[in-house]
Amino acid sequence: MGKRLLVLHGPNLNLLGEREGREGGRFADLDAALKARAASLGLELTVVQSNHEGVLLDTLHAERSRVEGVVVSPSSLFGSYPLRDALEAIGLPALEVYLEELGGRESVVAEACVATLEGEGFDSYLQALERFASGDLTGESSEEDEGDEDVEDEDVEDEDDEDTDGEDTDDEAGEDEVAEAPVGLVKTLGRRGTGVKAPAVAPGRDAAGPRKTLGRKVVEAAPPPSSVKTLGRKSPRAAPSEDVLSRALVRGKIADRLAGRLSPADLATWARSWWTRIQGGAPAETGYRELLEDILQRLTLANIPATRMSETELVEWMTRLEG
């Protein structure tokens, strides 16, 4: 059985293409294209269209335990706070799609979605299905892979040039050589990250930026140790890395929540963002992936009154994460 997705169409999309009298561009054609692409990708779709905001909200509530993700086309409901809140409440990864460009309009619903696809007609929907099938909801991994290939190709060319010329000496290679840090991509919720190139660093100096590794993704150097207040301990502890989901990282976020540095909503948003990344294959502490996924789901719902976690429960989770 393939991954199950809910596709929500907003107001007036049922009349798609009728006024223009276009053949092949109507709502029935979109529905057929979605089903055909889903079948080729091994996905199962539940498709609902409504002109009423409440029906869309009720559908999200009813289907939340039966699907694994949401493709939502808000149409004129792009400014709907209730729709945004419903997507946040169910805690499922969601992609927002529009047939045409939003232009100067700003979508509120995007705040609860991993990414927004717009201006590609039917392809906006089809690309969303492909991202769910691949597990790369942000569409950034392909760019990262291309960047890795370019770096490897440059390394090979440099080696070939040195072997051919045979004139470079170790002393000459050390003169005026500048190490350049690779460009990294930062993943953000609902928006594309921007690559930032670190400044060049002369040999022999310490570089606080990312380091190049052979055949592996760039890992940023760990920040210097800082005093972190933990339960029952007074000794300083280095801040956990934000690149790998670990027990220490989750404990730190819960500690920030208990100390008032994070609000319940901020903690839930952080947990939902990491849960989405984990579903897309982000690294987690070895041997604790299942435990960490469980607590992320619990924390995602911790801001909802019916499932809100007390401070006692948060402390119990911190103790459990100590392992």
PDB file of C-alpha atoms in Angstrom:
ATOM      1  CA  MET A   1       0.000   0.000   0.000  1.00  0.00           C
ATOM      2  CA  GLY A   2       1.425   3.381  -1.050  1.00  0.00           C
ATOM      3  CA  LYS A   3       1.546   6.624   0.873  1.00  0.00           C
ATOM      4  CA  ARG A   4      -1.920   8.069   1.465  1.00  0.00           C
ATOM      5  CA  LEU A   5      -2.488  11.765   0.762  1.00  0.00           C
ATOM      6  CA  LEU A   6      -5.398  14.165   1.157  1.00  0.00           C
ATOM      7  CA  VAL A   7      -5.895  16.664  -1.701  1.00  0.00           C
ATOM      8  CA  LEU A   8      -8.026  19.704  -0.798  1.00  0.00           C
ATOM      9  CA  HIS A   9      -9.393  22.063  -3.467  1.00  0.00           C
ATOM     10  CA  GLY A  10     -10.696  25.447  -2.303  1.00  0.00           C
ATOM     11  CA  PRO A  11     -13.573  27.638  -3.517  1.00  0.00           C
ATOM     12  CA  ASN A  12     -14.526  27.951  -7.212  1.00  0.00           C
ATOM     13  CA  LEU A  13     -12.008  25.401  -8.471  1.00  0.00           C
ATOM     14  CA  ASN A  14     -14.963  23.203  -9.480  1.00  0.00           C
ATOM     15  CA  LEU A  15     -15.589  25.766 -12.276  1.00  0.00           C
ATOM     16  CA  LEU A  16     -11.976  25.638 -13.485  1.00  0.00           C
ATOM     17  CA  GLY A  17     -11.727  26.355 -17.220  1.00  0.00           C
ATOM     18  CA  GLU A  18     -15.481  26.529 -17.868  1.00  0.00           C
ATOM     19  CA  ARG A  19     -15.689  30.281 -18.464  1.00  0.00           C
ATOM     20  CA  GLU A  20     -12.783  30.129 -20.906  1.00  0.00           C
ATOM     21  CA  GLY A  21     -14.259  27.081 -22.585  1.00  0.00           C
ATOM     22  CA  ARG A  22     -10.864  25.376 -22.552  1.00  0.00           C
ATOM     23  CA  GLU A  23     -10.617  21.733 -23.495  1.00  0.00           C
ATOM     24  CA  GLY A  24      -8.263  19.748 -21.268  1.00  0.00           C
ATOM     25  CA  GLY A  25      -8.067  22.496 -18.661  1.00  0.00           C
ATOM     26  CA  ARG A  26     -11.154  21.855 -16.569  1.00  0.00           C
ATOM     27  CA  PHE A  27     -11.526  20.526 -13.055  1.00  0.00           C
ATOM     28  CA  ALA A  28     -12.362  17.024 -14.297  1.00  0.00           C
ATOM     29  CA  ASP A  29      -9.137  17.068 -16.315  1.00  0.00           C
ATOM     30  CA  LEU A  30      -7.150  18.105 -13.234  1.00  0.00           C
ATOM     31  CA  ASP A  31      -8.749  15.303 -11.230  1.00  0.00           C
ATOM     32  CA  ALA A  32      -7.851  12.770 -13.946  1.00  0.00           C
ATOM     33  CA  ALA A  33      -4.251  14.053 -14.130  1.00  0.00           C
ATOM     34  CA  LEU A  34      -3.871  13.770 -10.349  1.00  0.00           C
ATOM     35  CA  LYS A  35      -5.160  10.197 -10.264  1.00  0.00           C
ATOM     36  CA  ALA A  36      -2.951   9.130 -13.179  1.00  0.00           C
ATOM     37  CA  ARG A  37       0.197  10.626 -11.637  1.00  0.00           C
ATOM     38  CA  ALA A  38      -0.642   9.190  -8.205  1.00  0.00           C
ATOM     39  CA  ALA A  39      -1.024   5.716  -9.723  1.00  0.00           C
ATOM     40  CA  SER A  40       2.377   5.984 -11.436  1.00  0.00           C
ATOM     41  CA  LEU A  41       3.999   7.096  -8.151  1.00  0.00           C
ATOM     42  CA  GLY A  42       2.271   4.479  -5.981  1.00  0.00           C
ATOM     43  CA  LEU A  43       0.241   7.038  -4.027  1.00  0.00           C
ATOM     44  CA  GLU A  44      -3.349   6.808  -2.780  1.00  0.00           C
ATOM     45  CA  LEU A  45      -5.416   9.983  -2.939  1.00  0.00           C
ATOM     46  CA  THR A  46      -8.508  11.246  -1.139  1.00  0.00           C
ATOM     47  CA  VAL A  47      -9.713  14.292  -3.116  1.00  0.00           C
ATOM     48  CA  VAL A  48     -12.182  16.838  -1.721  1.00  0.00           C
ATOM     49  CA  GLN A  49     -13.352  20.151  -3.244  1.00  0.00           C
ATOM     50  CA  SER A  50     -15.585  22.607  -1.425  1.00  0.00           C
ATOM     51  CA  ASN A  51     -16.672  26.225  -1.656  1.00  0.00           C
ATOM     52  CA  HIS A  52     -17.097  26.325   2.131  1.00  0.00           C
ATOM     53  CA  GLU A  53     -14.210  26.872   4.523  1.00  0.00           C
ATOM     54  CA  GLY A  54     -15.871  24.786   7.256  1.00  0.00           C
ATOM     55  CA  VAL A  55     -16.090  21.720   5.015  1.00  0.00           C
ATOM     56  CA  LEU A  56     -12.354  21.895   4.354  1.00  0.00           C
ATOM     57  CA  LEU A  57     -11.660  22.147   8.091  1.00  0.00           C
ATOM     58  CA  ASP A  58     -13.990  19.226   8.907  1.00  0.00           C
ATOM     59  CA  THR A  59     -12.307  17.126   6.213  1.00  0.00           C
ATOM     60  CA  LEU A  60      -8.855  17.787   7.695  1.00  0.00           C
ATOM     61  CA  HIS A  61     -10.121  16.755  11.134  1.00  0.00           C
ATOM     62  CA  ALA A  62     -11.843  13.608   9.866  1.00  0.00           C
ATOM     63  CA  GLU A  63      -8.979  12.392   7.658  1.00  0.00           C
ATOM     64  CA  ARG A  64      -6.030  13.259   9.939  1.00  0.00           C
ATOM     65  CA  SER A  65      -5.510   9.667  11.142  1.00  0.00           C
ATOM     66  CA  ARG A  66      -6.044   8.077   7.721  1.00  0.00           C
ATOM     67  CA  VAL A  67      -3.558  10.035   5.612  1.00  0.00           C
ATOM     68  CA  GLU A  68       0.151  10.823   5.832  1.00  0.00           C
ATOM     69  CA  GLY A  69       0.233  14.219   4.148  1.00  0.00           C
ATOM     70  CA  VAL A  70      -1.870  17.023   2.646  1.00  0.00           C
ATOM     71  CA  VAL A  71      -1.817  18.829  -0.701  1.00  0.00           C
ATOM     72  CA  VAL A  72      -3.932  21.965  -0.234  1.00  0.00           C
ATOM     73  CA  SER A  73      -4.998  24.485  -2.861  1.00  0.00           C
ATOM     74  CA  PRO A  74      -6.651  27.255  -0.799  1.00  0.00           C
ATOM     75  CA  SER A  75      -7.661  29.315  -3.848  1.00  0.00           C
ATOM     76  CA  SER A  76      -9.296  32.496  -2.460  1.00  0.00           C
ATOM     77  CA  LEU A  77      -8.826  31.196   1.112  1.00  0.00           C
ATOM     78  CA  PHE A  78      -5.078  31.953   1.041  1.00  0.00           C
ATOM     79  CA  GLY A  79      -5.657  34.392   3.926  1.00  0.00           C
ATOM     80  CA  SER A  80      -7.621  31.910   6.065  1.00  0.00           C
ATOM     81  CA  TYR A  81      -6.328  31.725   9.634  1.00  0.00           C
ATOM     82  CA  PRO A  82      -8.772  28.882  10.514  1.00  0.00           C
ATOM     83  CA  LEU A  83      -7.387  26.802   7.630  1.00  0.00           C
ATOM     84  CA  ARG A  84      -3.827  27.536   8.748  1.00  0.00           C
ATOM     85  CA  ASP A  85      -4.663  26.596  12.341  1.00  0.00           C
ATOM     86  CA  ALA A  86      -6.332  23.338  11.244  1.00  0.00           C
ATOM     87  CA  LEU A  87      -3.232  22.306   9.280  1.00  0.00           C
ATOM     88  CA  GLU A  88      -1.043  23.069  12.294  1.00  0.00           C
ATOM     89  CA  ALA A  89      -3.404  21.206  14.629  1.00  0.00           C
ATOM     90  CA  ILE A  90      -3.380  17.903  12.717  1.00  0.00           C
ATOM     91  CA  GLY A  91       0.439  17.891  12.651  1.00  0.00           C
ATOM     92  CA  LEU A  92       0.809  16.419   9.148  1.00  0.00           C
ATOM     93  CA  PRO A  93       3.264  17.645   6.475  1.00  0.00           C
ATOM     94  CA  ALA A  94       1.470  19.819   3.923  1.00  0.00           C
ATOM     95  CA  LEU A  95       2.313  21.361   0.551  1.00  0.00           C
ATOM     96  CA  GLU A  96       0.422  24.437  -0.679  1.00  0.00           C
ATOM     97  CA  VAL A  97      -0.316  24.733  -4.423  1.00  0.00           C
ATOM     98  CA  TYR A  98      -1.727  27.405  -6.729  1.00  0.00           C
ATOM     99  CA  LEU A  99      -2.436  27.175 -10.449  1.00  0.00           C
ATOM    100  CA  GLU A 100      -1.330  30.780 -10.949  1.00  0.00           C
ATOM    101  CA  GLU A 101       1.175  33.119  -9.302  1.00  0.00           C
ATOM    102  CA  LEU A 102       0.028  34.754  -6.054  1.00  0.00           C
ATOM    103  CA  GLY A 103       1.692  37.991  -7.103  1.00  0.00           C
ATOM    104  CA  GLY A 104       1.740  40.579  -4.339  1.00  0.00           C
ATOM    105  CA  ARG A 105      -0.665  38.619  -2.154  1.00  0.00           C
ATOM    106  CA  GLU A 106       0.773  36.913   0.931  1.00  0.00           C
ATOM    107  CA  SER A 107      -0.518  33.494   1.956  1.00  0.00           C
ATOM    108  CA  VAL A 108      -1.318  32.901   5.616  1.00  0.00           C
ATOM    109  CA  VAL A 109      -1.821  29.184   4.926  1.00  0.00           C
ATOM    110  CA  ALA A 110       1.844  28.948   3.856  1.00  0.00           C
ATOM    111  CA  GLU A 111       2.846  29.351   7.513  1.00  0.00           C
ATOM    112  CA  ALA A 112       1.567  25.809   8.178  1.00  0.00           C
ATOM    113  CA  CYS A 113       3.046  24.261   5.012  1.00  0.00           C
ATOM    114  CA  VAL A 114       6.506  22.951   4.193  1.00  0.00           C
ATOM    115  CA  ALA A 115       6.578  24.675   0.785  1.00  0.00           C
ATOM    116  CA  THR A 116       4.400  26.516  -1.745  1.00  0.00           C
ATOM    117  CA  LEU A 117       4.232  25.590  -5.453  1.00  0.00           C
ATOM    118  CA  GLU A 118       2.611  28.217  -7.669  1.00  0.00           C
ATOM    119  CA  GLY A 119       2.219  29.459 -11.227  1.00  0.00           C
ATOM    120  CA  GLU A 120       2.697  26.094 -12.986  1.00  0.00           C
ATOM    121  CA  GLY A 121      -0.940  25.207 -13.714  1.00  0.00           C
ATOM    122  CA  PHE A 122      -1.655  21.509 -13.272  1.00  0.00           C
ATOM    123  CA  ASP A 123       2.082  20.935 -12.785  1.00  0.00           C
ATOM    124  CA  SER A 124       1.908  22.712  -9.410  1.00  0.00           C
ATOM    125  CA  TYR A 125      -0.242  19.828  -8.160  1.00  0.00           C
ATOM    126  CA  LEU A 126       1.757  17.123  -9.944  1.00  0.00           C
ATOM    127  CA  GLN A 127       5.054  18.392  -8.547  1.00  0.00           C
ATOM    128  CA  ALA A 128       3.561  18.254  -5.052  1.00  0.00           C
ATOM    129  CA  LEU A 129       2.712  14.565  -5.558  1.00  0.00           C
ATOM    130  CA  GLU A 130       6.236  13.870  -6.799  1.00  0.00           C
ATOM    131  CA  ARG A 131       7.763  15.540  -3.739  1.00  0.00           C
ATOM    132  CA  PHE A 132       5.675  13.407  -1.384  1.00  0.00           C
ATOM    133  CA  ALA A 133       6.625  10.268  -3.326  1.00  0.00           C
ATOM    134  CA  SER A 134      10.356  11.122  -3.142  1.00  0.00           C
ATOM    135  CA  GLY A 135      10.217  12.245   0.500  1.00  0.00           C
ATOM    136  CA  ASP A 136      11.919  15.543  -0.401  1.00  0.00           C
ATOM    137  CA  LEU A 137       9.120  18.013   0.374  1.00  0.00           C
ATOM    138  CA  THR A 138      11.256  21.146  -0.001  1.00  0.00           C
ATOM    139  CA  GLY A 139      12.762  20.126  -3.349  1.00  0.00           C
ATOM    140  CA  GLU A 140      16.253  21.086  -2.179  1.00  0.00           C
ATOM    141  CA  SER A 141      18.092  17.753  -2.154  1.00  0.00           C
ATOM    142  CA  SER A 142      18.548  17.724  -5.928  1.00  0.00           C
ATOM    143  CA  GLU A 143      20.318  21.071  -5.747  1.00  0.00           C
ATOM    144  CA  GLU A 144      22.511  19.804  -2.912  1.00  0.00           C
ATOM    145  CA  ASP A 145      23.410  16.703  -4.939  1.00  0.00           C
ATOM    146  CA  GLU A 146      24.296  18.815  -7.980  1.00  0.00           C
ATOM    147  CA  GLY A 147      26.512  20.980  -5.793  1.00  0.00           C
ATOM    148  CA  ASP A 148      28.306  17.894  -4.424  1.00  0.00           C
ATOM    149  CA  GLU A 149      28.902  16.613  -7.962  1.00  0.00           C
ATOM    150  CA  ASP A 150      30.345  19.974  -9.053  1.00  0.00           C
ATOM    151  CA  VAL A 151      32.776  19.948  -6.100  1.00  0.00           C
ATOM    152  CA  GLU A 152      33.907  16.395  -6.862  1.00  0.00           C
ATOM    153  CA  ASP A 153      34.386  17.230 -10.577  1.00  0.00           C
ATOM    154  CA  GLU A 154      36.514  20.240  -9.683  1.00  0.00           C
ATOM    155  CA  ASP A 155      38.678  18.097  -7.369  1.00  0.00           C
ATOM    156  CA  VAL A 156      39.254  15.542 -10.154  1.00  0.00           C
ATOM    157  CA  GLU A 157      40.188  18.256 -12.655  1.00  0.00           C
ATOM    158  CA  ASP A 158      42.658  19.792 -10.196  1.00  0.00           C
ATOM    159  CA  GLU A 159      44.321  16.408  -9.652  1.00  0.00           C
ATOM    160  CA  ASP A 160      44.593  15.834 -13.426  1.00  0.00           C
ATOM    161  CA  ASP A 161      46.200  19.241 -13.950  1.00  0.00           C
ATOM    162  CA  GLU A 162      48.816  18.569 -11.261  1.00  0.00           C
ATOM    163  CA  ASP A 163      49.666  15.140 -12.693  1.00  0.00           C
ATOM    164  CA  THR A 164      49.981  16.534 -16.246  1.00  0.00           C
ATOM    165  CA  ASP A 165      52.100  19.550 -15.518  1.00  0.00           C
ATOM    166  CA  GLY A 166      54.334  17.931 -12.927  1.00  0.00           C
ATOM    167  CA  GLU A 167      55.724  21.347 -12.088  1.00  0.00           C
ATOM    168  CA  ASP A 168      53.932  22.148  -8.828  1.00  0.00           C
ATOM    169  CA  THR A 169      55.954  21.573  -5.676  1.00  0.00           C
ATOM    170  CA  ASP A 170      54.660  21.270  -2.140  1.00  0.00           C
ATOM    171  CA  ASP A 171      56.126  24.680  -1.319  1.00  0.00           C
ATOM    172  CA  GLU A 172      54.503  26.319  -4.342  1.00  0.00           C
ATOM    173  CA  ALA A 173      51.159  24.687  -3.602  1.00  0.00           C
ATOM    174  CA  GLY A 174      51.259  26.112  -0.078  1.00  0.00           C
ATOM    175  CA  GLU A 175      51.867  29.672  -1.294  1.00  0.00           C
ATOM    176  CA  ASP A 176      48.843  31.928  -1.707  1.00  0.00           C
ATOM    177  CA  GLU A 177      46.498  28.941  -1.600  1.00  0.00           C
ATOM    178  CA  VAL A 178      43.086  29.827  -0.214  1.00  0.00           C
ATOM    179  CA  ALA A 179      40.619  27.282   1.154  1.00  0.00           C
ATOM    180  CA  GLU A 180      37.047  27.953   0.144  1.00  0.00           C
ATOM    181  CA  ALA A 181      34.179  26.609   2.223  1.00  0.00           C
ATOM    182  CA  PRO A 182      31.427  24.855   0.188  1.00  0.00           C
ATOM    183  CA  VAL A 183      28.034  26.428  -0.138  1.00  0.00           C
ATOM    184  CA  GLY A 184      25.414  24.914   2.179  1.00  0.00           C
ATOM    185  CA  LEU A 185      21.625  25.021   1.979  1.00  0.00           C
ATOM    186  CA  VAL A 186      19.563  25.882   5.031  1.00  0.00           C
ATOM    187  CA  LYS A 187      16.130  24.245   5.149  1.00  0.00           C
ATOM    188  CA  THR A 188      13.266  26.389   6.435  1.00  0.00           C
ATOM    189  CA  LEU A 189       9.608  25.661   6.975  1.00  0.00           C
ATOM    190  CA  GLY A 190       7.556  26.580   3.929  1.00  0.00           C
ATOM    191  CA  ARG A 191      10.275  28.642   2.287  1.00  0.00           C
ATOM    192  CA  ARG A 192      13.373  27.873   0.255  1.00  0.00           C
ATOM    193  CA  GLY A 193      16.743  28.203   2.027  1.00  0.00           C
ATOM    194  CA  THR A 194      19.461  30.479   0.721  1.00  0.00           C
ATOM    195  CA  GLY A 195      22.997  29.204   0.190  1.00  0.00           C
ATOM    196  CA  VAL A 196      25.630  31.297   2.014  1.00  0.00           C
ATOM    197  CA  LYS A 197      29.279  31.099   1.042  1.00  0.00           C
ATOM    198  CA  ALA A 198      31.796  31.389   3.902  1.00  0.00           C
ATOM    199  CA  PRO A 199      34.777  33.741   3.439  1.00  0.00           C
ATOM    200  CA  ALA A 200      38.080  32.270   2.320  1.00  0.00           C
ATOM    201  CA  VAL A 201      40.520  31.308   5.073  1.00  0.00           C
ATOM    202  CA  ALA A 202      44.287  31.227   4.671  1.00  0.00           C
ATOM    203  CA  PRO A 203      46.089  27.936   5.463  1.00  0.00           C
ATOM    204  CA  GLY A 204      47.176  27.487   9.059  1.00  0.00           C
ATOM    205  CA  ARG A 205      44.323  29.512  10.510  1.00  0.00           C
ATOM    206  CA  ASP A 206      41.346  28.117  12.369  1.00  0.00           C
ATOM    207  CA  ALA A 207      38.128  28.254  10.364  1.00  0.00           C
ATOM    208  CA  ALA A 208      34.876  28.433  12.315  1.00  0.00           C
ATOM    209  CA  GLY A 209      32.836  27.728   9.154  1.00  0.00           C
ATOM    210  CA  PRO A 210      31.884  24.431   7.471  1.00  0.00           C
ATOM    211  CA  ARG A 211      34.541  21.901   6.501  1.00  0.00           C
ATOM    212  CA  LYS A 212      34.755  19.965   3.244  1.00  0.00           C
ATOM    213  CA  THR A 213      34.517  16.160   3.541  1.00  0.00           C
ATOM    214  CA  LEU A 214      34.885  13.593   0.787  1.00  0.00           C
ATOM    215  CA  GLY A 215      31.556  12.246  -0.478  1.00  0.00           C
ATOM    216  CA  ARG A 216      29.598  13.496   2.507  1.00  0.00           C
ATOM    217  CA  LYS A 217      27.381  16.451   3.223  1.00  0.00           C
ATOM    218  CA  VAL A 218      28.908  19.473   4.882  1.00  0.00           C
ATOM    219  CA  VAL A 219      28.774  19.414   8.668  1.00  0.00           C
ATOM    220  CA  GLU A 220      29.197  22.680  10.471  1.00  0.00           C
ATOM    221  CA  ALA A 221      31.681  22.821  13.306  1.00  0.00           C
ATOM    222  CA  ALA A 222      30.112  22.485  16.743  1.00  0.00           C
ATOM    223  CA  PRO A 223      29.738  25.788  18.606  1.00  0.00           C
ATOM    224  CA  PRO A 224      32.000  26.406  21.614  1.00  0.00           C
ATOM    225  CA  PRO A 225      30.792  25.043  24.963  1.00  0.00           C
ATOM    226  CA  SER A 226      28.376  27.263  26.810  1.00  0.00           C
ATOM    227  CA  SER A 227      26.704  27.010  30.160  1.00  0.00           C
ATOM    228  CA  VAL A 228      23.376  25.220  29.714  1.00  0.00           C
ATOM    229  CA  LYS A 229      21.133  24.794  32.709  1.00  0.00           C
ATOM    230  CA  THR A 230      20.010  21.168  33.072  1.00  0.00           C
ATOM    231  CA  LEU A 231      17.963  19.367  35.671  1.00  0.00           C
ATOM    232  CA  GLY A 232      20.094  18.297  38.637  1.00  0.00           C
ATOM    233  CA  ARG A 233      23.404  19.341  37.086  1.00  0.00           C
ATOM    234  CA  LYS A 234      25.492  22.473  37.317  1.00  0.00           C
ATOM    235  CA  SER A 235      28.364  21.524  35.038  1.00  0.00           C
ATOM    236  CA  PRO A 236      28.537  23.366  31.682  1.00  0.00           C
ATOM    237  CA  ARG A 237      27.581  21.375  28.597  1.00  0.00           C
ATOM    238  CA  ALA A 238      28.224  22.039  24.922  1.00  0.00           C
ATOM    239  CA  ALA A 239      25.126  23.027  22.966  1.00  0.00           C
ATOM    240  CA  PRO A 240      23.783  20.083  20.884  1.00  0.00           C
ATOM    241  CA  SER A 241      24.123  20.236  17.102  1.00  0.00           C
ATOM    242  CA  GLU A 242      21.089  21.502  15.185  1.00  0.00           C
ATOM    243  CA  ASP A 243      21.999  19.341  12.153  1.00  0.00           C
ATOM    244  CA  VAL A 244      21.228  15.943  13.709  1.00  0.00           C
ATOM    245  CA  LEU A 245      18.151  15.177  15.783  1.00  0.00           C
ATOM    246  CA  SER A 246      19.410  13.912  19.121  1.00  0.00           C
ATOM    247  CA  ARG A 247      18.122  13.365  22.628  1.00  0.00           C
ATOM    248  CA  ALA A 248      20.283  16.252  23.838  1.00  0.00           C
ATOM    249  CA  LEU A 249      18.755  18.612  21.262  1.00  0.00           C
ATOM    250  CA  VAL A 250      15.181  17.692  22.259  1.00  0.00           C
ATOM    251  CA  ARG A 251      16.012  17.925  25.969  1.00  0.00           C
ATOM    252  CA  GLY A 252      17.433  21.386  25.384  1.00  0.00           C
ATOM    253  CA  LYS A 253      14.257  22.579  23.670  1.00  0.00           C
ATOM    254  CA  ILE A 254      12.077  21.179  26.470  1.00  0.00           C
ATOM    255  CA  ALA A 255      14.356  22.875  29.022  1.00  0.00           C
ATOM    256  CA  ASP A 256      13.910  26.169  27.161  1.00  0.00           C
ATOM    257  CA  ARG A 257      10.148  25.673  27.298  1.00  0.00           C
ATOM    258  CA  LEU A 258      10.189  24.974  31.061  1.00  0.00           C
ATOM    259  CA  ALA A 259      12.415  28.008  31.655  1.00  0.00           C
ATOM    260  CA  GLY A 260      10.069  30.270  29.692  1.00  0.00           C
ATOM    261  CA  ARG A 261      12.524  30.887  26.843  1.00  0.00           C
ATOM    262  CA  LEU A 262      10.149  29.112  24.426  1.00  0.00           C
ATOM    263  CA  SER A 263       6.365  29.363  24.344  1.00  0.00           C
ATOM    264  CA  PRO A 264       4.210  26.216  23.899  1.00  0.00           C
ATOM    265  CA  ALA A 265       3.443  27.348  20.328  1.00  0.00           C
ATOM    266  CA  ASP A 266       7.154  27.856  19.525  1.00  0.00           C
ATOM    267  CA  LEU A 267       8.008  24.388  20.854  1.00  0.00           C
ATOM    268  CA  ALA A 268       5.191  22.816  18.801  1.00  0.00           C
ATOM    269  CA  THR A 269       6.345  24.611  15.646  1.00  0.00           C
ATOM    270  CA  TRP A 270       9.956  23.470  16.185  1.00  0.00           C
ATOM    271  CA  ALA A 271       8.830  19.858  16.758  1.00  0.00           C
ATOM    272  CA  ARG A 272       6.626  19.849  13.633  1.00  0.00           C
ATOM    273  CA  SER A 273       9.484  21.220  11.527  1.00  0.00           C
ATOM    274  CA  TRP A 274      11.872  18.481  12.732  1.00  0.00           C
ATOM    275  CA  TRP A 275       9.213  15.771  12.315  1.00  0.00           C
ATOM    276  CA  THR A 276       8.826  16.793   8.666  1.00  0.00           C
ATOM    277  CA  ARG A 277      12.601  16.712   8.166  1.00  0.00           C
ATOM    278  CA  ILE A 278      12.846  13.251   9.760  1.00  0.00           C
ATOM    279  CA  GLN A 279      10.122  11.935   7.437  1.00  0.00           C
ATOM    280  CA  GLY A 280      12.235  13.247   4.571  1.00  0.00           C
ATOM    281  CA  GLY A 281      15.281  11.262   5.750  1.00  0.00           C
ATOM    282  CA  ALA A 282      17.103  13.761   7.972  1.00  0.00           C
ATOM    283  CA  PRO A 283      19.677  12.147  10.307  1.00  0.00           C
ATOM    284  CA  ALA A 284      18.769  11.171  13.875  1.00  0.00           C
ATOM    285  CA  GLU A 285      20.799   9.850  16.817  1.00  0.00           C
ATOM    286  CA  THR A 286      21.648   6.193  16.202  1.00  0.00           C
ATOM    287  CA  GLY A 287      19.384   3.761  18.029  1.00  0.00           C
ATOM    288  CA  TYR A 288      16.878   6.415  19.146  1.00  0.00           C
ATOM    289  CA  ARG A 289      15.064   7.368  15.922  1.00  0.00           C
ATOM    290  CA  GLU A 290      11.743   5.771  16.919  1.00  0.00           C
ATOM    291  CA  LEU A 291      11.799   7.328  20.404  1.00  0.00           C
ATOM    292  CA  LEU A 292      12.619  10.753  18.963  1.00  0.00           C
ATOM    293  CA  GLU A 293       9.837  10.508  16.357  1.00  0.00           C
ATOM    294  CA  ASP A 294       7.400   9.666  19.154  1.00  0.00           C
ATOM    295  CA  ILE A 295       8.306  12.691  21.262  1.00  0.00           C
ATOM    296  CA  LEU A 296       8.261  14.989  18.207  1.00  0.00           C
ATOM    297  CA  GLN A 297       4.676  13.961  17.459  1.00  0.00           C
ATOM    298  CA  ARG A 298       3.719  14.494  21.101  1.00  0.00           C
ATOM    299  CA  LEU A 299       5.344  17.931  21.201  1.00  0.00           C
ATOM    300  CA  THR A 300       3.715  18.926  17.891  1.00  0.00           C
ATOM    301  CA  LEU A 301       0.310  18.459  19.503  1.00  0.00           C
ATOM    302  CA  ALA A 302       1.389  19.870  22.876  1.00  0.00           C
ATOM    303  CA  ASN A 303      -0.064  23.300  22.103  1.00  0.00           C
ATOM    304  CA  ILE A 304      -3.588  21.974  21.475  1.00  0.00           C
ATOM    305  CA  PRO A 305      -5.817  22.142  24.576  1.00  0.00           C
ATOM    306  CA  ALA A 306      -7.041  18.554  24.276  1.00  0.00           C
ATOM    307  CA  THR A 307      -3.514  17.143  24.091  1.00  0.00           C
ATOM    308  CA  ARG A 308      -1.536  19.814  25.951  1.00  0.00           C
ATOM    309  CA  MET A 309       1.379  18.426  27.960  1.00  0.00           C
ATOM    310  CA  SER A 310       1.822  19.551  31.562  1.00  0.00           C
ATOM    311  CA  GLU A 311       5.189  20.609  32.945  1.00  0.00           C
ATOM    312  CA  THR A 312       5.299  17.330  34.888  1.00  0.00           C
ATOM    313  CA  GLU A 313       4.912  15.370  31.642  1.00  0.00           C
ATOM    314  CA  LEU A 314       7.627  17.459  29.993  1.00  0.00           C
ATOM    315  CA  VAL A 315       9.994  16.701  32.881  1.00  0.00           C
ATOM    316  CA  GLU A 316       9.161  12.991  32.611  1.00  0.00           C
ATOM    317  CA  TRP A 317      10.044  13.080  28.904  1.00  0.00           C
ATOM    318  CA  MET A 318      13.339  14.794  29.689  1.00  0.00           C
ATOM    319  CA  THR A 319      14.153  12.024  32.157  1.00  0.00           C
ATOM    320  CA  ARG A 320      13.245   9.379  29.589  1.00  0.00           C
ATOM    321  CA  LEU A 321      15.450  11.056  26.979  1.00  0.00           C
ATOM    322  CA  GLU A 322      18.400  10.944  29.373  1.00  0.00           C
ATOM    323  CA  GLY A 323      18.413   7.190  28.664  1.00  0.00           C
TER     324      GLY A 323
END
